[in-house]
Amino acid sequence: MPYDLKEVAAISGMPGLYRLLKPTRAGVIIEALDEKGTRSVASARNKVSLLHEISIYTQDYDQTVPLSEVFDRIHQKHGAELSLTHKSDDRDLTAFMADIMPDYDRDRVYLSDIKKLVQWYNTVSKRLEYQAPAEEETTTEDGAATAEEALSTAGIIPAAEETNAAGSPEAVTEAKPAKKTTKKKAE
């Protein structure tokens, strides 16, 4: 995930974006993602929309594109500094959206959504660090995996003692040595 959006939220009735810090009895402690970084409490009555749960509609009715992927596309084409703002010309905003996501649903994604997307991207790119996406596993012509990951040993290499915990479905039972029994001679 290029931008970590798990703790970033838009809150109804409050302008801008906020980082969720800690839950309280009455709501959640938030920090504004602006120059001041003021902290306050968002009431439980406010609707909190986490950015990592938001997606953009595509022309395929059953599919959406996560906001983090849209932000990644914007970063790949325009970098952290976006020349557009939410106050830019409507034609420029729709052309920008068509450039970033050619298959976005023009009936369900409104101009106000595009303005919000641009405004959120500008805020996030200024306040959060961009992390390059992790490389995905690729295969060579012979079908061998080239990504570095743990491969199954299929029981050829014995498991470490830590994984042999009681109750583990993968626990390997080792043969216990037979107890030595001594018989007392009857006198």
mmCIF file of N, CA and C in Angstrom, residues 3-129:
data_model
loop_
_atom_site.group_PDB
_atom_site.id
_atom_site.type_symbol
_atom_site.label_atom_id
_atom_site.label_comp_id
_atom_site.label_asym_id
_atom_site.label_seq_id
_atom_site.Cartn_x
_atom_site.Cartn_y
_atom_site.Cartn_z
ATOM 1 N N TYR A 3 0.273 4.637 0.303
ATOM 2 C CA TYR A 3 0.000 5.499 1.445
ATOM 3 C C TYR A 3 -0.754 4.664 2.460
ATOM 4 N N ASP A 4 -0.359 4.751 3.714
ATOM 5 C CA ASP A 4 -1.030 3.991 4.756
ATOM 6 C C ASP A 4 -2.286 4.749 5.169
ATOM 7 N N LEU A 5 -3.427 4.317 4.667
ATOM 8 C CA LEU A 5 -4.689 5.008 4.907
ATOM 9 C C LEU A 5 -5.521 4.361 6.000
ATOM 10 N N LYS A 6 -4.970 3.411 6.725
ATOM 11 C CA LYS A 6 -5.747 2.683 7.729
ATOM 12 C C LYS A 6 -6.190 3.565 8.886
ATOM 13 N N GLU A 7 -5.412 4.580 9.225
ATOM 14 C CA GLU A 7 -5.748 5.438 10.357
ATOM 15 C C GLU A 7 -6.268 6.797 9.927
ATOM 16 N N VAL A 8 -6.422 7.020 8.628
ATOM 17 C CA VAL A 8 -6.861 8.319 8.117
ATOM 18 C C VAL A 8 -8.356 8.246 7.825
ATOM 19 N N ALA A 9 -9.075 9.291 8.258
ATOM 20 C CA ALA A 9 -10.529 9.275 8.107
ATOM 21 C C ALA A 9 -11.068 10.650 7.741
ATOM 22 N N ALA A 10 -12.205 10.629 7.077
ATOM 23 C CA ALA A 10 -13.019 11.823 6.856
ATOM 24 C C ALA A 10 -14.176 11.717 7.843
ATOM 25 N N ILE A 11 -14.470 12.811 8.512
ATOM 26 C CA ILE A 11 -15.495 12.783 9.556
ATOM 27 C C ILE A 11 -16.603 13.744 9.180
ATOM 28 N N SER A 12 -17.850 13.246 9.244
ATOM 29 C CA SER A 12 -18.994 14.084 8.868
ATOM 30 C C SER A 12 -19.080 15.299 9.786
ATOM 31 N N GLY A 13 -19.370 16.439 9.190
ATOM 32 C CA GLY A 13 -19.504 17.666 9.959
ATOM 33 C C GLY A 13 -18.181 18.330 10.284
ATOM 34 N N MET A 14 -17.073 17.743 9.858
ATOM 35 C CA MET A 14 -15.750 18.312 10.133
ATOM 36 C C MET A 14 -14.958 18.366 8.827
ATOM 37 N N PRO A 15 -14.491 19.552 8.423
ATOM 38 C CA PRO A 15 -13.749 19.644 7.158
ATOM 39 C C PRO A 15 -12.354 19.040 7.278
ATOM 40 N N GLY A 16 -11.845 18.524 6.166
ATOM 41 C CA GLY A 16 -10.487 18.000 6.139
ATOM 42 C C GLY A 16 -10.405 16.521 6.474
ATOM 43 N N LEU A 17 -9.180 16.059 6.636
ATOM 44 C CA LEU A 17 -8.908 14.664 6.988
ATOM 45 C C LEU A 17 -8.273 14.599 8.369
ATOM 46 N N TYR A 18 -8.448 13.457 9.017
ATOM 47 C CA TYR A 18 -7.958 13.291 10.382
ATOM 48 C C TYR A 18 -7.299 11.932 10.556
ATOM 49 N N ARG A 19 -6.312 11.894 11.427
ATOM 50 C CA ARG A 19 -5.670 10.640 11.814
ATOM 51 C C ARG A 19 -6.321 10.191 13.119
ATOM 52 N N LEU A 20 -6.802 8.953 13.131
ATOM 53 C CA LEU A 20 -7.414 8.406 14.333
ATOM 54 C C LEU A 20 -6.307 7.971 15.282
ATOM 55 N N LEU A 21 -6.357 8.467 16.512
ATOM 56 C CA LEU A 21 -5.295 8.156 17.452
ATOM 57 C C LEU A 21 -5.695 7.101 18.481
ATOM 58 N N LYS A 22 -6.831 7.341 19.156
ATOM 59 C CA LYS A 22 -7.173 6.446 20.250
ATOM 60 C C LYS A 22 -8.666 6.549 20.554
ATOM 61 N N PRO A 23 -9.333 5.413 20.785
ATOM 62 C CA PRO A 23 -10.763 5.478 21.130
ATOM 63 C C PRO A 23 -10.967 5.969 22.568
ATOM 64 N N THR A 24 -12.083 6.636 22.779
ATOM 65 C CA THR A 24 -12.475 7.075 24.116
ATOM 66 C C THR A 24 -13.896 6.588 24.363
ATOM 67 N N ARG A 25 -14.422 6.888 25.536
ATOM 68 C CA ARG A 25 -15.807 6.492 25.841
ATOM 69 C C ARG A 25 -16.804 7.249 24.968
ATOM 70 N N ALA A 26 -16.493 8.503 24.683
ATOM 71 C CA ALA A 26 -17.434 9.354 23.951
ATOM 72 C C ALA A 26 -17.181 9.397 22.453
ATOM 73 N N GLY A 27 -16.132 8.788 21.967
ATOM 74 C CA GLY A 27 -15.825 8.844 20.541
ATOM 75 C C GLY A 27 -14.405 8.379 20.281
ATOM 76 N N VAL A 28 -13.632 9.231 19.594
ATOM 77 C CA VAL A 28 -12.261 8.881 19.253
ATOM 78 C C VAL A 28 -11.408 10.155 19.253
ATOM 79 N N ILE A 29 -10.179 10.041 19.733
ATOM 80 C CA ILE A 29 -9.255 11.167 19.692
ATOM 81 C C ILE A 29 -8.677 11.226 18.288
ATOM 82 N N ILE A 30 -8.733 12.425 17.696
ATOM 83 C CA ILE A 30 -8.276 12.608 16.324
ATOM 84 C C ILE A 30 -7.233 13.716 16.265
ATOM 85 N N GLU A 31 -6.429 13.666 15.200
ATOM 86 C CA GLU A 31 -5.439 14.712 14.940
ATOM 87 C C GLU A 31 -5.642 15.174 13.502
ATOM 88 N N ALA A 32 -5.786 16.470 13.320
ATOM 89 C CA ALA A 32 -6.020 17.027 11.982
ATOM 90 C C ALA A 32 -4.781 16.850 11.115
ATOM 91 N N LEU A 33 -4.982 16.492 9.848
ATOM 92 C CA LEU A 33 -3.880 16.379 8.899
ATOM 93 C C LEU A 33 -3.690 17.715 8.187
ATOM 94 N N ASP A 34 -3.377 18.733 8.956
ATOM 95 C CA ASP A 34 -3.091 20.039 8.382
ATOM 96 C C ASP A 34 -1.826 20.583 9.032
ATOM 97 N N GLU A 35 -1.521 21.838 8.770
ATOM 98 C CA GLU A 35 -0.290 22.425 9.298
ATOM 99 C C GLU A 35 -0.271 22.447 10.817
ATOM 100 N N LYS A 36 -1.412 22.694 11.429
ATOM 101 C CA LYS A 36 -1.475 22.816 12.885
ATOM 102 C C LYS A 36 -1.419 21.459 13.581
ATOM 103 N N GLY A 37 -2.081 20.469 13.039
ATOM 104 C CA GLY A 37 -2.104 19.142 13.660
ATOM 105 C C GLY A 37 -2.818 19.124 14.997
ATOM 106 N N THR A 38 -3.879 19.913 15.121
ATOM 107 C CA THR A 38 -4.598 20.007 16.387
ATOM 108 C C THR A 38 -5.313 18.701 16.704
ATOM 109 N N ARG A 39 -5.352 18.401 17.977
ATOM 110 C CA ARG A 39 -6.035 17.198 18.443
ATOM 111 C C ARG A 39 -7.362 17.568 19.077
ATOM 112 N N SER A 40 -8.343 16.710 18.861
ATOM 113 C CA SER A 40 -9.660 16.905 19.447
ATOM 114 C C SER A 40 -10.343 15.548 19.545
ATOM 115 N N VAL A 41 -11.588 15.568 19.987
ATOM 116 C CA VAL A 41 -12.362 14.335 20.103
ATOM 117 C C VAL A 41 -13.522 14.397 19.131
ATOM 118 N N ALA A 42 -13.648 13.361 18.318
ATOM 119 C CA ALA A 42 -14.796 13.235 17.424
ATOM 120 C C ALA A 42 -15.854 12.437 18.163
ATOM 121 N N SER A 43 -17.025 12.978 18.243
ATOM 122 C CA SER A 43 -18.123 12.345 18.958
ATOM 123 C C SER A 43 -18.546 11.045 18.284
ATOM 124 N N ALA A 44 -19.127 10.172 19.057
ATOM 125 C CA ALA A 44 -19.627 8.911 18.506
ATOM 126 C C ALA A 44 -20.801 9.152 17.562
ATOM 127 N N ARG A 45 -21.402 10.339 17.627
ATOM 128 C CA ARG A 45 -22.507 10.674 16.724
ATOM 129 C C ARG A 45 -22.020 10.972 15.311
ATOM 130 N N ASN A 46 -20.768 11.377 15.165
ATOM 131 C CA ASN A 46 -20.218 11.696 13.850
ATOM 132 C C ASN A 46 -19.962 10.413 13.072
ATOM 133 N N LYS A 47 -20.188 10.487 11.772
ATOM 134 C CA LYS A 47 -19.890 9.358 10.898
ATOM 135 C C LYS A 47 -18.421 9.429 10.514
ATOM 136 N N VAL A 48 -17.674 8.380 10.826
ATOM 137 C CA VAL A 48 -16.247 8.318 10.517
ATOM 138 C C VAL A 48 -16.069 7.369 9.334
ATOM 139 N N SER A 49 -15.506 7.893 8.244
ATOM 140 C CA SER A 49 -15.261 7.087 7.041
ATOM 141 C C SER A 49 -13.758 6.909 6.881
ATOM 142 N N LEU A 50 -13.279 5.692 7.091
ATOM 143 C CA LEU A 50 -11.866 5.404 6.919
ATOM 144 C C LEU A 50 -11.528 5.383 5.436
ATOM 145 N N LEU A 51 -10.442 6.036 5.059
ATOM 146 C CA LEU A 51 -10.093 6.149 3.645
ATOM 147 C C LEU A 51 -9.738 4.808 3.023
ATOM 148 N N HIS A 52 -9.194 3.877 3.800
ATOM 149 C CA HIS A 52 -8.827 2.587 3.206
ATOM 150 C C HIS A 52 -10.051 1.722 2.905
ATOM 151 N N GLU A 53 -11.224 2.139 3.347
ATOM 152 C CA GLU A 53 -12.458 1.404 3.050
ATOM 153 C C GLU A 53 -13.240 2.021 1.890
ATOM 154 N N ILE A 54 -12.762 3.142 1.356
ATOM 155 C CA ILE A 54 -13.458 3.843 0.280
ATOM 156 C C ILE A 54 -12.936 3.365 -1.065
ATOM 157 N N SER A 55 -13.843 3.195 -2.023
ATOM 158 C CA SER A 55 -13.482 2.752 -3.372
ATOM 159 C C SER A 55 -14.178 3.622 -4.406
ATOM 160 N N ILE A 56 -13.655 3.577 -5.625
ATOM 161 C CA ILE A 56 -14.222 4.327 -6.746
ATOM 162 C C ILE A 56 -14.937 3.339 -7.666
ATOM 163 N N TYR A 57 -16.147 3.699 -8.092
ATOM 164 C CA TYR A 57 -16.916 2.841 -8.989
ATOM 165 C C TYR A 57 -16.265 2.762 -10.369
ATOM 166 N N THR A 58 -16.342 1.578 -10.965
ATOM 167 C CA THR A 58 -15.889 1.394 -12.347
ATOM 168 C C THR A 58 -17.098 1.066 -13.217
ATOM 169 N N GLN A 59 -16.881 0.984 -14.514
ATOM 170 C CA GLN A 59 -17.985 0.685 -15.427
ATOM 171 C C GLN A 59 -18.481 -0.743 -15.255
ATOM 172 N N ASP A 60 -17.625 -1.614 -14.751
ATOM 173 C CA ASP A 60 -18.074 -2.961 -14.406
ATOM 174 C C ASP A 60 -18.840 -2.808 -13.092
ATOM 175 N N TYR A 61 -20.129 -3.048 -13.121
ATOM 176 C CA TYR A 61 -21.004 -2.723 -12.006
ATOM 177 C C TYR A 61 -20.595 -3.388 -10.688
ATOM 178 N N ASP A 62 -19.986 -4.566 -10.771
ATOM 179 C CA ASP A 62 -19.630 -5.306 -9.562
ATOM 180 C C ASP A 62 -18.241 -4.986 -9.035
ATOM 181 N N GLN A 63 -17.465 -4.180 -9.735
ATOM 182 C CA GLN A 63 -16.095 -3.913 -9.305
ATOM 183 C C GLN A 63 -15.895 -2.455 -8.939
ATOM 184 N N THR A 64 -15.004 -2.258 -7.956
ATOM 185 C CA THR A 64 -14.581 -0.928 -7.555
ATOM 186 C C THR A 64 -13.066 -0.945 -7.398
ATOM 187 N N VAL A 65 -12.460 0.229 -7.402
ATOM 188 C CA VAL A 65 -11.013 0.353 -7.217
ATOM 189 C C VAL A 65 -10.781 1.033 -5.872
ATOM 190 N N PRO A 66 -10.013 0.409 -4.977
ATOM 191 C CA PRO A 66 -9.753 1.020 -3.669
ATOM 192 C C PRO A 66 -9.072 2.381 -3.802
ATOM 193 N N LEU A 67 -9.363 3.261 -2.872
ATOM 194 C CA LEU A 67 -8.810 4.606 -2.904
ATOM 195 C C LEU A 67 -7.285 4.584 -2.827
ATOM 196 N N SER A 68 -6.722 3.652 -2.097
ATOM 197 C CA SER A 68 -5.260 3.570 -2.005
ATOM 198 C C SER A 68 -4.642 3.276 -3.368
ATOM 199 N N GLU A 69 -5.313 2.457 -4.187
ATOM 200 C CA GLU A 69 -4.809 2.165 -5.526
ATOM 201 C C GLU A 69 -4.957 3.386 -6.432
ATOM 202 N N VAL A 70 -6.036 4.144 -6.268
ATOM 203 C CA VAL A 70 -6.225 5.362 -7.048
ATOM 204 C C VAL A 70 -5.137 6.373 -6.675
ATOM 205 N N PHE A 71 -4.843 6.509 -5.377
ATOM 206 C CA PHE A 71 -3.769 7.397 -4.932
ATOM 207 C C PHE A 71 -2.430 6.953 -5.502
ATOM 208 N N ASP A 72 -2.218 5.646 -5.595
ATOM 209 C CA ASP A 72 -0.973 5.129 -6.168
ATOM 210 C C ASP A 72 -0.876 5.504 -7.651
ATOM 211 N N ARG A 73 -1.976 5.386 -8.372
ATOM 212 C CA ARG A 73 -1.986 5.761 -9.791
ATOM 213 C C ARG A 73 -1.678 7.248 -9.966
ATOM 214 N N ILE A 74 -2.259 8.071 -9.096
ATOM 215 C CA ILE A 74 -2.004 9.511 -9.172
ATOM 216 C C ILE A 74 -0.527 9.781 -8.908
ATOM 217 N N HIS A 75 0.029 9.120 -7.894
ATOM 218 C CA HIS A 75 1.440 9.324 -7.551
ATOM 219 C C HIS A 75 2.348 8.875 -8.690
ATOM 220 N N GLN A 76 2.006 7.772 -9.354
ATOM 221 C CA GLN A 76 2.825 7.282 -10.466
ATOM 222 C C GLN A 76 2.831 8.273 -11.634
ATOM 223 N N LYS A 77 1.699 8.936 -11.891
ATOM 224 C CA LYS A 77 1.609 9.850 -13.046
ATOM 225 C C LYS A 77 2.008 11.282 -12.717
ATOM 226 N N HIS A 78 1.710 11.740 -11.496
ATOM 227 C CA HIS A 78 1.894 13.153 -11.167
ATOM 228 C C HIS A 78 2.843 13.407 -10.008
ATOM 229 N N GLY A 79 3.244 12.374 -9.279
ATOM 230 C CA GLY A 79 4.109 12.572 -8.124
ATOM 231 C C GLY A 79 3.329 13.109 -6.937
ATOM 232 N N ALA A 80 4.052 13.588 -5.936
ATOM 233 C CA ALA A 80 3.420 14.068 -4.712
ATOM 234 C C ALA A 80 2.787 15.442 -4.896
ATOM 235 N N GLU A 81 3.291 16.219 -5.847
ATOM 236 C CA GLU A 81 2.763 17.563 -6.089
ATOM 237 C C GLU A 81 1.775 17.521 -7.253
ATOM 238 N N LEU A 82 0.509 17.640 -6.939
ATOM 239 C CA LEU A 82 -0.543 17.632 -7.953
ATOM 240 C C LEU A 82 -0.862 19.079 -8.321
ATOM 241 N N SER A 83 -0.872 19.386 -9.606
ATOM 242 C CA SER A 83 -1.107 20.765 -10.051
ATOM 243 C C SER A 83 -2.576 21.169 -9.900
ATOM 244 N N LEU A 84 -3.474 20.208 -9.845
ATOM 245 C CA LEU A 84 -4.903 20.491 -9.691
ATOM 246 C C LEU A 84 -5.263 20.695 -8.224
ATOM 247 N N THR A 85 -6.315 21.457 -8.006
ATOM 248 C CA THR A 85 -6.914 21.563 -6.674
ATOM 249 C C THR A 85 -8.406 21.274 -6.827
ATOM 250 N N HIS A 86 -9.084 21.213 -5.708
ATOM 251 C CA HIS A 86 -10.522 20.958 -5.760
ATOM 252 C C HIS A 86 -11.290 22.151 -6.348
ATOM 253 N N LYS A 87 -10.609 23.290 -6.513
ATOM 254 C CA LYS A 87 -11.238 24.479 -7.086
ATOM 255 C C LYS A 87 -10.905 24.658 -8.568
ATOM 256 N N SER A 88 -10.233 23.691 -9.164
ATOM 257 C CA SER A 88 -9.879 23.764 -10.580
ATOM 258 C C SER A 88 -11.130 23.682 -11.445
ATOM 259 N N ASP A 89 -10.969 23.976 -12.733
ATOM 260 C CA ASP A 89 -12.058 23.942 -13.688
ATOM 261 C C ASP A 89 -12.654 22.532 -13.775
ATOM 262 N N ASP A 90 -13.959 22.443 -13.928
ATOM 263 C CA ASP A 90 -14.648 21.154 -13.966
ATOM 264 C C ASP A 90 -14.139 20.258 -15.088
ATOM 265 N N ARG A 91 -13.864 20.843 -16.243
ATOM 266 C CA ARG A 91 -13.354 20.055 -17.380
ATOM 267 C C ARG A 91 -11.975 19.486 -17.080
ATOM 268 N N ASP A 92 -11.149 20.266 -16.399
ATOM 269 C CA ASP A 92 -9.814 19.771 -16.028
ATOM 270 C C ASP A 92 -9.917 18.609 -15.040
ATOM 271 N N LEU A 93 -10.851 18.708 -14.108
ATOM 272 C CA LEU A 93 -11.022 17.652 -13.110
ATOM 273 C C LEU A 93 -11.531 16.356 -13.748
ATOM 274 N N THR A 94 -12.501 16.461 -14.657
ATOM 275 C CA THR A 94 -13.010 15.248 -15.306
ATOM 276 C C THR A 94 -11.960 14.646 -16.240
ATOM 277 N N ALA A 95 -11.172 15.493 -16.907
ATOM 278 C CA ALA A 95 -10.089 14.977 -17.761
ATOM 279 C C ALA A 95 -9.024 14.288 -16.900
ATOM 280 N N PHE A 96 -8.737 14.857 -15.746
ATOM 281 C CA PHE A 96 -7.779 14.253 -14.808
ATOM 282 C C PHE A 96 -8.270 12.874 -14.369
ATOM 283 N N MET A 97 -9.543 12.780 -14.022
ATOM 284 C CA MET A 97 -10.101 11.501 -13.562
ATOM 285 C C MET A 97 -10.081 10.474 -14.690
ATOM 286 N N ALA A 98 -10.384 10.889 -15.899
ATOM 287 C CA ALA A 98 -10.360 9.974 -17.042
ATOM 288 C C ALA A 98 -8.938 9.509 -17.339
ATOM 289 N N ASP A 99 -7.955 10.355 -17.062
ATOM 290 C CA ASP A 99 -6.551 9.985 -17.265
ATOM 291 C C ASP A 99 -6.101 8.975 -16.206
ATOM 292 N N ILE A 100 -6.510 9.171 -14.985
ATOM 293 C CA ILE A 100 -6.114 8.287 -13.883
ATOM 294 C C ILE A 100 -6.864 6.959 -13.954
ATOM 295 N N MET A 101 -8.167 7.033 -14.155
ATOM 296 C CA MET A 101 -9.023 5.833 -14.213
ATOM 297 C C MET A 101 -9.919 5.929 -15.443
ATOM 298 N N PRO A 102 -9.465 5.433 -16.583
ATOM 299 C CA PRO A 102 -10.291 5.537 -17.797
ATOM 300 C C PRO A 102 -11.617 4.784 -17.686
ATOM 301 N N ASP A 103 -11.687 3.784 -16.822
ATOM 302 C CA ASP A 103 -12.894 2.967 -16.715
ATOM 303 C C ASP A 103 -13.789 3.363 -15.539
ATOM 304 N N TYR A 104 -13.628 4.580 -14.980
ATOM 305 C CA TYR A 104 -14.495 4.963 -13.865
ATOM 306 C C TYR A 104 -15.916 5.182 -14.365
ATOM 307 N N ASP A 105 -16.885 4.923 -13.512
ATOM 308 C CA ASP A 105 -18.294 5.032 -13.879
ATOM 309 C C ASP A 105 -18.722 6.499 -13.838
ATOM 310 N N ARG A 106 -18.967 7.074 -14.989
ATOM 311 C CA ARG A 106 -19.296 8.494 -15.068
ATOM 312 C C ARG A 106 -20.693 8.817 -14.529
ATOM 313 N N ASP A 107 -21.529 7.799 -14.372
ATOM 314 C CA ASP A 107 -22.873 8.021 -13.830
ATOM 315 C C ASP A 107 -22.893 8.001 -12.301
ATOM 316 N N ARG A 108 -22.026 7.204 -11.702
ATOM 317 C CA ARG A 108 -22.041 7.072 -10.244
ATOM 318 C C ARG A 108 -20.928 7.847 -9.543
ATOM 319 N N VAL A 109 -19.906 8.301 -10.272
ATOM 320 C CA VAL A 109 -18.845 9.127 -9.698
ATOM 321 C C VAL A 109 -19.123 10.560 -10.126
ATOM 322 N N TYR A 110 -19.524 11.383 -9.161
ATOM 323 C CA TYR A 110 -19.934 12.755 -9.434
ATOM 324 C C TYR A 110 -18.722 13.691 -9.413
ATOM 325 N N LEU A 111 -18.931 14.889 -9.926
ATOM 326 C CA LEU A 111 -17.880 15.900 -9.919
ATOM 327 C C LEU A 111 -17.456 16.222 -8.483
ATOM 328 N N SER A 112 -18.400 16.228 -7.572
ATOM 329 C CA SER A 112 -18.070 16.488 -6.162
ATOM 330 C C SER A 112 -17.145 15.392 -5.611
ATOM 331 N N ASP A 113 -17.317 14.158 -6.071
ATOM 332 C CA ASP A 113 -16.435 13.064 -5.653
ATOM 333 C C ASP A 113 -15.021 13.273 -6.182
ATOM 334 N N ILE A 114 -14.910 13.745 -7.430
ATOM 335 C CA ILE A 114 -13.596 13.992 -8.025
ATOM 336 C C ILE A 114 -12.900 15.137 -7.291
ATOM 337 N N LYS A 115 -13.657 16.174 -6.937
ATOM 338 C CA LYS A 115 -13.088 17.292 -6.180
ATOM 339 C C LYS A 115 -12.584 16.819 -4.822
ATOM 340 N N LYS A 116 -13.371 15.963 -4.171
ATOM 341 C CA LYS A 116 -12.973 15.432 -2.872
ATOM 342 C C LYS A 116 -11.730 14.554 -3.009
ATOM 343 N N LEU A 117 -11.673 13.771 -4.079
ATOM 344 C CA LEU A 117 -10.515 12.918 -4.337
ATOM 345 C C LEU A 117 -9.244 13.757 -4.493
ATOM 346 N N VAL A 118 -9.315 14.820 -5.266
ATOM 347 C CA VAL A 118 -8.160 15.695 -5.481
ATOM 348 C C VAL A 118 -7.753 16.375 -4.175
ATOM 349 N N GLN A 119 -8.736 16.863 -3.438
ATOM 350 C CA GLN A 119 -8.448 17.521 -2.163
ATOM 351 C C GLN A 119 -7.811 16.540 -1.179
ATOM 352 N N TRP A 120 -8.348 15.334 -1.080
ATOM 353 C CA TRP A 120 -7.791 14.324 -0.175
ATOM 354 C C TRP A 120 -6.386 13.930 -0.597
ATOM 355 N N TYR A 121 -6.160 13.763 -1.905
ATOM 356 C CA TYR A 121 -4.820 13.382 -2.364
ATOM 357 C C TYR A 121 -3.805 14.461 -2.005
ATOM 358 N N ASN A 122 -4.165 15.725 -2.217
ATOM 359 C CA ASN A 122 -3.245 16.812 -1.875
ATOM 360 C C ASN A 122 -2.914 16.807 -0.388
ATOM 361 N N THR A 123 -3.895 16.567 0.454
ATOM 362 C CA THR A 123 -3.664 16.520 1.896
ATOM 363 C C THR A 123 -2.805 15.328 2.276
ATOM 364 N N VAL A 124 -3.141 14.159 1.764
ATOM 365 C CA VAL A 124 -2.415 12.931 2.122
ATOM 366 C C VAL A 124 -0.976 12.985 1.614
ATOM 367 N N SER A 125 -0.775 13.475 0.399
ATOM 368 C CA SER A 125 0.583 13.488 -0.156
ATOM 369 C C SER A 125 1.495 14.463 0.586
ATOM 370 N N LYS A 126 0.925 15.486 1.211
ATOM 371 C CA LYS A 126 1.732 16.431 1.987
ATOM 372 C C LYS A 126 2.048 15.900 3.382
ATOM 373 N N ARG A 127 1.158 15.106 3.953
ATOM 374 C CA ARG A 127 1.297 14.708 5.353
ATOM 375 C C ARG A 127 1.770 13.282 5.584
ATOM 376 N N LEU A 128 1.586 12.397 4.618
ATOM 377 C CA LEU A 128 1.988 11.007 4.802
ATOM 378 C C LEU A 128 3.123 10.668 3.856
ATOM 379 N N GLU A 129 3.933 9.729 4.273
ATOM 380 C CA GLU A 129 5.064 9.298 3.465
ATOM 381 C C GLU A 129 4.611 8.261 2.450
#
